[in-house]
Amino acid sequence: MKFDDILQNYVGEFGRYQKRIYFLVCIPSIFASIFTLLPVFILITPDHRCHLDNLDNDTYAYQSEAHKQLVEMYVPKEKENENGLSKCHLYDGDWDNSTNSLNRSKSSCDDWVYDKSVNTAVTEYNMVCDYSIYQSHFKMISFFGGLLGAFVNGLMSDIFGRKKVFLVCLALFMVVTIVLIVSPHYGLFLTMRFFQGASGIGIFMISFVMVMELVGPSYRMLAGMVIEFFWCIGLFVLVGAAYFIREWKYLFLAVCLPCVGFFSYFWIIPESPRWLLSRGRIDEAEAILKKAASESGTEFPERFVLERVKDAEAEGNSQQRREAGHVWKLFTYRVLLIRMIIIMINRFTLNMAYYGLWLNIEDLSGNMYLNFTITSVVETLANLFILIFINRLGRKPLYCGSIMTSALGFLFTLFPLYFGPKTNNMFAVVLVMIGKFGNTAAYSIMYVYLSELVPTSLRNSAMGISQCVEVFGGALSPYIVDIGKLFDERSSKAFPMIVFGSLSLVAGLLSLLLPETRNRQLPETVGEAAKFGQHEEL
């Protein structure tokens, strides 16, 4: 007898008790999306220009007509900027009254004045001009923090328990967030973002694991997909908070302080009974399961049933550990090697396009806050679409159709970007949203699809390998946008769409080689996985 048999036969797969705990452990996902995409708003780049060396009280706004004349005298003209002035250069030399002209050579500056209508981390740490790459570093570093955190927190939660590590991650997250807000220099600011990513992924990952371990097998996919809607709620909370709070430190505090409430989980959320059973703590697991069974109106069996489950789980885990040591077998069968390469290419592409769009939404035409809201609606609708159709249409046609929609949406954006208006190009925004819909839909399917394609004995290993590749896609996404800025104004916006669209097209075509998994007996061993669906592949 396995733990799932206990849930199915005695406790209920998704009873009232599990639903209440499920709702509570899904709430952290709201804040996961907030802190992942917070850079969209705290890294807004306000209008700026170089600080005049000979004017200590210089401001971006003109103080007088004389101040305006000084600015026009020392700051070069650049038509592409809204105010017609250079953002990054000053004329060299002093004004020559005899010739009424300046030495026309220009040089970069290292001090700026900013439009004070919004105060962001960009103004705090001068992440503009030659230092604008610092914005991309900040966006990138949390991905590598998350990679480390996923490994360490996963290991620690297996040893010390889900709830304890969740609370430790929460405490660390709160501390590093406060330090990040008061960081006196960019180096500490960047370091704290790394640890924020490491601890934040622990909070989200452990919440997800607790959900999966408490729900019965027939509800597990549904539970894993519904949690995505809590992520979407966080998107709307974030844009609402950012719209009303334009001071970046206050915004950080406003979305951080509610997380203090999660410390109450120490008293109201139980430890995972599945984990307790795996550690031999039968009495504690029994108490939790009896409570769940009582609320479901069922009678829980005697202790000896849990003893049998413990022995069966231990035997299963022992066998799984022996097989997990042979992760290299995923790459020895030609068919499995091809599938793993296709999966890694797809996850790399999906993550790059997903975060490439979100973290650089400021570059879309129109109002940034409105665009963020529209994108959040599109993401919610995409998740709802997949929830409704994933079991009706199957994994393969739905995935291939979604990622191809993403590719075409991004690539067709080139036409309005090159031939449409430079500003308020709403047709381009519509096409980007179509691409976004396909990208999010494909992203939602991929986790289910991957888990069904690989053998049970190596599922965690396969997920871990593809997760590492996925991280690099997300980490590279802000730099793709930076490369685009080397070109002219139209090409700078088109370049990321070319990259995201082309990679999505390649990934979509390759995904046609994957087999369907819906209503099929899924592979348990490497040998079964190698034979799985071979006659269906193109």
Short mmCIF file of C-alpha atoms in Angstrom, two decimals, residues 175-450:
data_model
loop_
_atom_site.label_atom_id
_atom_site.label_comp_id
_atom_site.label_asym_id
_atom_site.label_seq_id
_atom_site.Cartn_x
_atom_site.Cartn_y
_atom_site.Cartn_z
CA VAL A 175 16.05 40.16 6.03
CA VAL A 176 17.68 40.40 2.60
CA THR A 177 14.78 42.49 1.29
CA ILE A 178 15.25 45.06 4.06
CA VAL A 179 19.00 45.13 3.44
CA LEU A 180 18.36 45.51 -0.31
CA ILE A 181 16.14 48.54 0.29
CA VAL A 182 18.75 50.36 2.41
CA SER A 183 21.80 49.25 0.38
CA PRO A 184 24.24 52.19 0.16
CA HIS A 185 25.86 50.98 -3.06
CA TYR A 186 25.06 48.90 -6.11
CA GLY A 187 27.25 45.91 -5.16
CA LEU A 188 25.27 45.19 -2.00
CA PHE A 189 22.01 45.92 -3.85
CA LEU A 190 22.90 43.26 -6.45
CA THR A 191 24.08 40.72 -3.85
CA MET A 192 20.85 40.99 -1.89
CA ARG A 193 18.85 40.42 -5.08
CA PHE A 194 20.77 37.15 -5.52
CA PHE A 195 19.81 35.96 -2.04
CA GLN A 196 16.28 37.22 -2.55
CA GLY A 197 16.05 34.91 -5.57
CA ALA A 198 17.54 32.01 -3.60
CA SER A 199 15.13 32.36 -0.66
CA GLY A 200 12.12 33.34 -2.76
CA ILE A 201 12.33 30.20 -4.89
CA GLY A 202 12.39 28.18 -1.69
CA ILE A 203 9.12 29.74 -0.52
CA PHE A 204 7.39 29.08 -3.84
CA MET A 205 8.90 25.64 -4.48
CA ILE A 206 8.14 24.26 -1.02
CA SER A 207 4.58 25.61 -1.20
CA PHE A 208 4.13 23.79 -4.50
CA VAL A 209 5.57 20.55 -3.11
CA MET A 210 3.28 20.70 -0.06
CA VAL A 211 0.30 21.09 -2.38
CA MET A 212 1.32 18.11 -4.49
CA GLU A 213 1.98 15.90 -1.47
CA LEU A 214 -1.39 16.52 0.17
CA VAL A 215 -3.61 16.06 -2.91
CA GLY A 216 -4.61 12.70 -4.39
CA PRO A 217 -3.27 11.61 -7.79
CA SER A 218 -6.45 12.31 -9.78
CA TYR A 219 -6.49 15.95 -8.61
CA ARG A 220 -2.75 16.57 -8.77
CA MET A 221 -2.57 18.04 -12.26
CA LEU A 222 -5.54 20.31 -11.54
CA ALA A 223 -3.97 21.52 -8.30
CA GLY A 224 -0.66 22.15 -10.05
CA MET A 225 -2.32 24.27 -12.71
CA VAL A 226 -4.73 26.22 -10.50
CA ILE A 227 -1.79 27.52 -8.46
CA GLU A 228 -0.82 29.47 -11.60
CA PHE A 229 -3.87 31.67 -11.10
CA PHE A 230 -2.49 32.79 -7.75
CA TRP A 231 0.63 33.86 -9.66
CA CYS A 232 -1.68 35.87 -11.94
CA ILE A 233 -3.36 37.53 -8.96
CA GLY A 234 0.09 38.76 -7.94
CA LEU A 235 0.49 40.45 -11.33
CA PHE A 236 -2.61 42.57 -10.77
CA VAL A 237 -1.61 43.38 -7.19
CA LEU A 238 1.82 44.49 -8.39
CA VAL A 239 0.62 46.82 -11.14
CA GLY A 240 -1.97 48.35 -8.81
CA ALA A 241 0.60 48.97 -6.08
CA ALA A 242 3.16 50.32 -8.56
CA TYR A 243 0.63 52.71 -10.08
CA PHE A 244 -0.09 54.39 -6.76
CA ILE A 245 3.37 54.10 -5.16
CA ARG A 246 6.01 55.74 -7.35
CA GLU A 247 8.82 55.74 -4.73
CA TRP A 248 10.64 52.44 -5.26
CA LYS A 249 11.61 51.85 -1.62
CA TYR A 250 8.06 52.37 -0.41
CA LEU A 251 6.81 50.05 -3.15
CA PHE A 252 9.25 47.37 -2.00
CA LEU A 253 8.10 47.75 1.60
CA ALA A 254 4.41 47.76 0.63
CA VAL A 255 4.64 44.37 -1.07
CA CYS A 256 7.13 42.92 1.43
CA LEU A 257 5.43 43.64 4.75
CA PRO A 258 2.34 41.44 4.11
CA CYS A 259 4.72 38.46 3.88
CA VAL A 260 5.16 38.73 7.66
CA GLY A 261 1.76 37.08 7.89
CA PHE A 262 3.22 33.84 6.54
CA PHE A 263 4.99 33.29 9.86
CA SER A 264 1.55 32.35 11.19
CA TYR A 265 1.85 29.19 9.08
CA PHE A 266 4.00 27.81 11.90
CA TRP A 267 0.73 27.27 13.80
CA ILE A 268 -1.91 26.84 11.09
CA ILE A 269 -0.17 24.75 8.42
CA PRO A 270 0.76 21.12 9.22
CA GLU A 271 3.95 19.44 8.15
CA SER A 272 3.58 17.26 5.06
CA PRO A 273 2.27 13.88 6.29
CA ARG A 274 3.95 12.19 3.35
CA TRP A 275 7.32 13.57 4.48
CA LEU A 276 6.63 12.66 8.13
CA LEU A 277 5.87 9.11 7.09
CA SER A 278 9.09 8.90 5.05
CA ARG A 279 11.02 9.91 8.20
CA GLY A 280 9.31 7.32 10.39
CA ARG A 281 7.28 9.88 12.37
CA ILE A 282 4.07 7.85 12.15
CA ASP A 283 2.24 9.34 15.14
CA GLU A 284 2.48 12.88 13.74
CA ALA A 285 1.42 11.76 10.25
CA GLU A 286 -1.50 9.81 11.72
CA ALA A 287 -2.77 12.85 13.67
CA ILE A 288 -2.82 15.01 10.53
CA LEU A 289 -4.48 12.35 8.38
CA LYS A 290 -7.11 11.61 11.04
CA LYS A 291 -8.03 15.28 11.14
CA ALA A 292 -8.31 15.38 7.34
CA ALA A 293 -10.42 12.20 7.33
CA SER A 294 -12.68 13.56 10.07
CA GLU A 295 -13.47 16.69 8.05
CA SER A 296 -14.17 14.49 5.03
CA GLY A 297 -16.58 12.36 7.07
CA THR A 298 -14.53 9.17 6.76
CA GLU A 299 -12.99 6.82 9.32
CA PHE A 300 -9.22 6.56 9.40
CA PRO A 301 -7.70 3.04 9.77
CA GLU A 302 -5.54 1.75 12.58
CA ARG A 303 -1.83 2.50 12.88
CA PHE A 304 -0.72 -0.76 11.24
CA VAL A 305 -1.93 0.55 7.86
CA LEU A 306 0.49 3.46 8.11
CA GLU A 307 3.24 1.02 9.10
CA ARG A 308 2.59 -0.88 5.88
CA VAL A 309 2.60 2.37 3.89
CA LYS A 310 5.88 3.41 5.50
CA ASP A 311 7.51 0.10 4.56
CA ALA A 312 6.16 0.29 0.99
CA GLU A 313 7.27 3.90 0.57
CA ALA A 314 10.70 3.07 1.97
CA GLU A 315 11.08 0.15 -0.42
CA GLY A 316 9.93 2.30 -3.34
CA ASN A 317 12.25 5.13 -2.40
CA SER A 318 15.17 2.74 -2.08
CA GLN A 319 14.54 1.38 -5.56
CA GLN A 320 14.14 4.90 -6.93
CA ARG A 321 17.45 5.98 -5.39
CA ARG A 322 19.21 3.05 -7.07
CA GLU A 323 17.77 4.00 -10.46
CA ALA A 324 18.29 7.74 -9.99
CA GLY A 325 22.02 7.19 -9.93
CA HIS A 326 21.83 6.31 -13.61
CA VAL A 327 20.63 9.68 -14.93
CA TRP A 328 23.09 9.28 -17.78
CA LYS A 329 20.73 6.62 -19.20
CA LEU A 330 18.49 9.44 -20.37
CA PHE A 331 21.19 10.20 -22.93
CA THR A 332 22.23 6.68 -23.96
CA TYR A 333 19.04 5.77 -25.81
CA ARG A 334 18.91 7.71 -29.05
CA VAL A 335 15.20 8.42 -28.79
CA LEU A 336 15.52 9.69 -25.19
CA LEU A 337 18.54 11.81 -26.09
CA ILE A 338 16.59 13.50 -28.90
CA ARG A 339 13.60 14.10 -26.64
CA MET A 340 15.72 15.58 -23.85
CA ILE A 341 17.45 17.94 -26.31
CA ILE A 342 14.07 19.02 -27.69
CA ILE A 343 12.71 19.57 -24.18
CA MET A 344 15.75 21.61 -23.12
CA ILE A 345 15.57 23.78 -26.25
CA ASN A 346 11.88 24.39 -25.62
CA ARG A 347 12.27 25.26 -21.94
CA PHE A 348 15.21 27.57 -22.71
CA THR A 349 13.15 29.34 -25.37
CA LEU A 350 9.96 29.58 -23.32
CA ASN A 351 11.73 31.08 -20.33
CA MET A 352 13.71 33.54 -22.43
CA ALA A 353 10.62 34.83 -24.23
CA TYR A 354 8.47 34.83 -21.09
CA TYR A 355 10.79 36.96 -18.98
CA GLY A 356 12.12 38.88 -21.97
CA LEU A 357 8.63 40.28 -22.49
CA TRP A 358 7.79 40.90 -18.85
CA LEU A 359 11.03 42.48 -17.72
CA ASN A 360 11.14 44.83 -20.70
CA ILE A 361 7.50 45.77 -21.01
CA GLU A 362 8.58 49.41 -20.64
CA ASP A 363 9.71 49.26 -24.28
CA LEU A 364 6.20 48.57 -25.63
CA SER A 365 4.24 51.44 -27.18
CA GLY A 366 1.68 53.14 -24.99
CA ASN A 367 1.21 53.49 -21.25
CA MET A 368 3.39 51.09 -19.31
CA TYR A 369 0.87 50.43 -16.54
CA LEU A 370 -1.91 49.75 -19.02
CA ASN A 371 0.33 47.42 -21.03
CA PHE A 372 1.26 45.51 -17.86
CA THR A 373 -2.41 45.14 -16.96
CA ILE A 374 -3.33 43.92 -20.46
CA THR A 375 -0.43 41.45 -20.39
CA SER A 376 -1.63 40.17 -17.00
CA VAL A 377 -5.11 39.61 -18.43
CA VAL A 378 -3.63 37.75 -21.40
CA GLU A 379 -1.58 35.52 -19.08
CA THR A 380 -4.66 34.72 -16.98
CA LEU A 381 -6.72 33.86 -20.08
CA ALA A 382 -3.92 31.65 -21.43
CA ASN A 383 -3.80 29.66 -18.18
CA LEU A 384 -7.60 29.34 -18.20
CA PHE A 385 -7.52 28.16 -21.81
CA ILE A 386 -5.04 25.41 -20.96
CA LEU A 387 -6.94 24.35 -17.85
CA ILE A 388 -10.08 23.84 -19.96
CA PHE A 389 -8.54 22.12 -22.98
CA ILE A 390 -5.46 20.19 -21.83
CA ASN A 391 -7.42 16.98 -21.23
CA ARG A 392 -9.72 17.49 -24.21
CA LEU A 393 -7.23 18.22 -26.96
CA GLY A 394 -4.16 16.45 -25.61
CA ARG A 395 -0.68 17.66 -24.72
CA LYS A 396 1.04 17.54 -28.08
CA PRO A 397 -1.42 19.43 -30.34
CA LEU A 398 -2.08 22.01 -27.63
CA TYR A 399 1.62 22.55 -26.92
CA CYS A 400 2.70 22.70 -30.57
CA GLY A 401 -0.18 25.01 -31.45
CA SER A 402 0.59 27.32 -28.52
CA ILE A 403 4.30 27.72 -29.17
CA MET A 404 3.74 28.20 -32.92
CA THR A 405 1.17 30.90 -32.11
CA SER A 406 3.81 32.50 -29.93
CA ALA A 407 6.37 32.38 -32.74
CA LEU A 408 4.06 33.87 -35.36
CA GLY A 409 2.82 36.59 -33.02
CA PHE A 410 6.36 37.75 -32.29
CA LEU A 411 7.57 37.54 -35.90
CA PHE A 412 4.56 39.33 -37.40
CA THR A 413 5.23 42.18 -34.97
CA LEU A 414 8.08 43.19 -37.30
CA PHE A 415 5.64 44.63 -39.85
CA PRO A 416 4.04 47.30 -37.65
CA LEU A 417 7.37 47.97 -35.92
CA TYR A 418 9.10 48.79 -39.21
CA PHE A 419 6.19 50.21 -41.22
CA GLY A 420 3.84 51.57 -38.55
CA PRO A 421 4.07 54.70 -36.37
CA LYS A 422 7.01 55.01 -33.97
CA THR A 423 4.75 55.86 -31.05
CA ASN A 424 1.37 54.49 -29.93
CA ASN A 425 1.75 51.53 -32.27
CA MET A 426 -1.19 49.55 -30.94
CA PHE A 427 -1.15 46.99 -33.76
CA ALA A 428 2.34 45.98 -32.64
CA VAL A 429 1.11 45.65 -29.06
CA VAL A 430 -1.77 43.41 -30.18
CA LEU A 431 0.63 41.07 -32.02
CA VAL A 432 2.95 40.95 -29.01
CA MET A 433 -0.04 39.99 -26.85
CA ILE A 434 -0.87 37.15 -29.26
CA GLY A 435 2.71 35.96 -28.91
CA LYS A 436 2.43 36.33 -25.15
CA PHE A 437 -0.76 34.24 -25.05
CA GLY A 438 0.93 31.40 -26.94
CA ASN A 439 4.08 31.60 -24.82
CA THR A 440 2.19 31.42 -21.51
CA ALA A 441 -0.03 28.59 -22.74
CA ALA A 442 2.99 26.57 -23.88
CA TYR A 443 4.77 27.32 -20.61
CA SER A 444 1.82 25.93 -18.61
CA ILE A 445 1.69 22.72 -20.65
CA MET A 446 5.42 22.02 -20.64
CA TYR A 447 5.67 21.04 -16.97
CA VAL A 448 2.86 18.50 -17.31
CA TYR A 449 4.16 17.27 -20.67
CA LEU A 450 7.73 16.79 -19.45
#
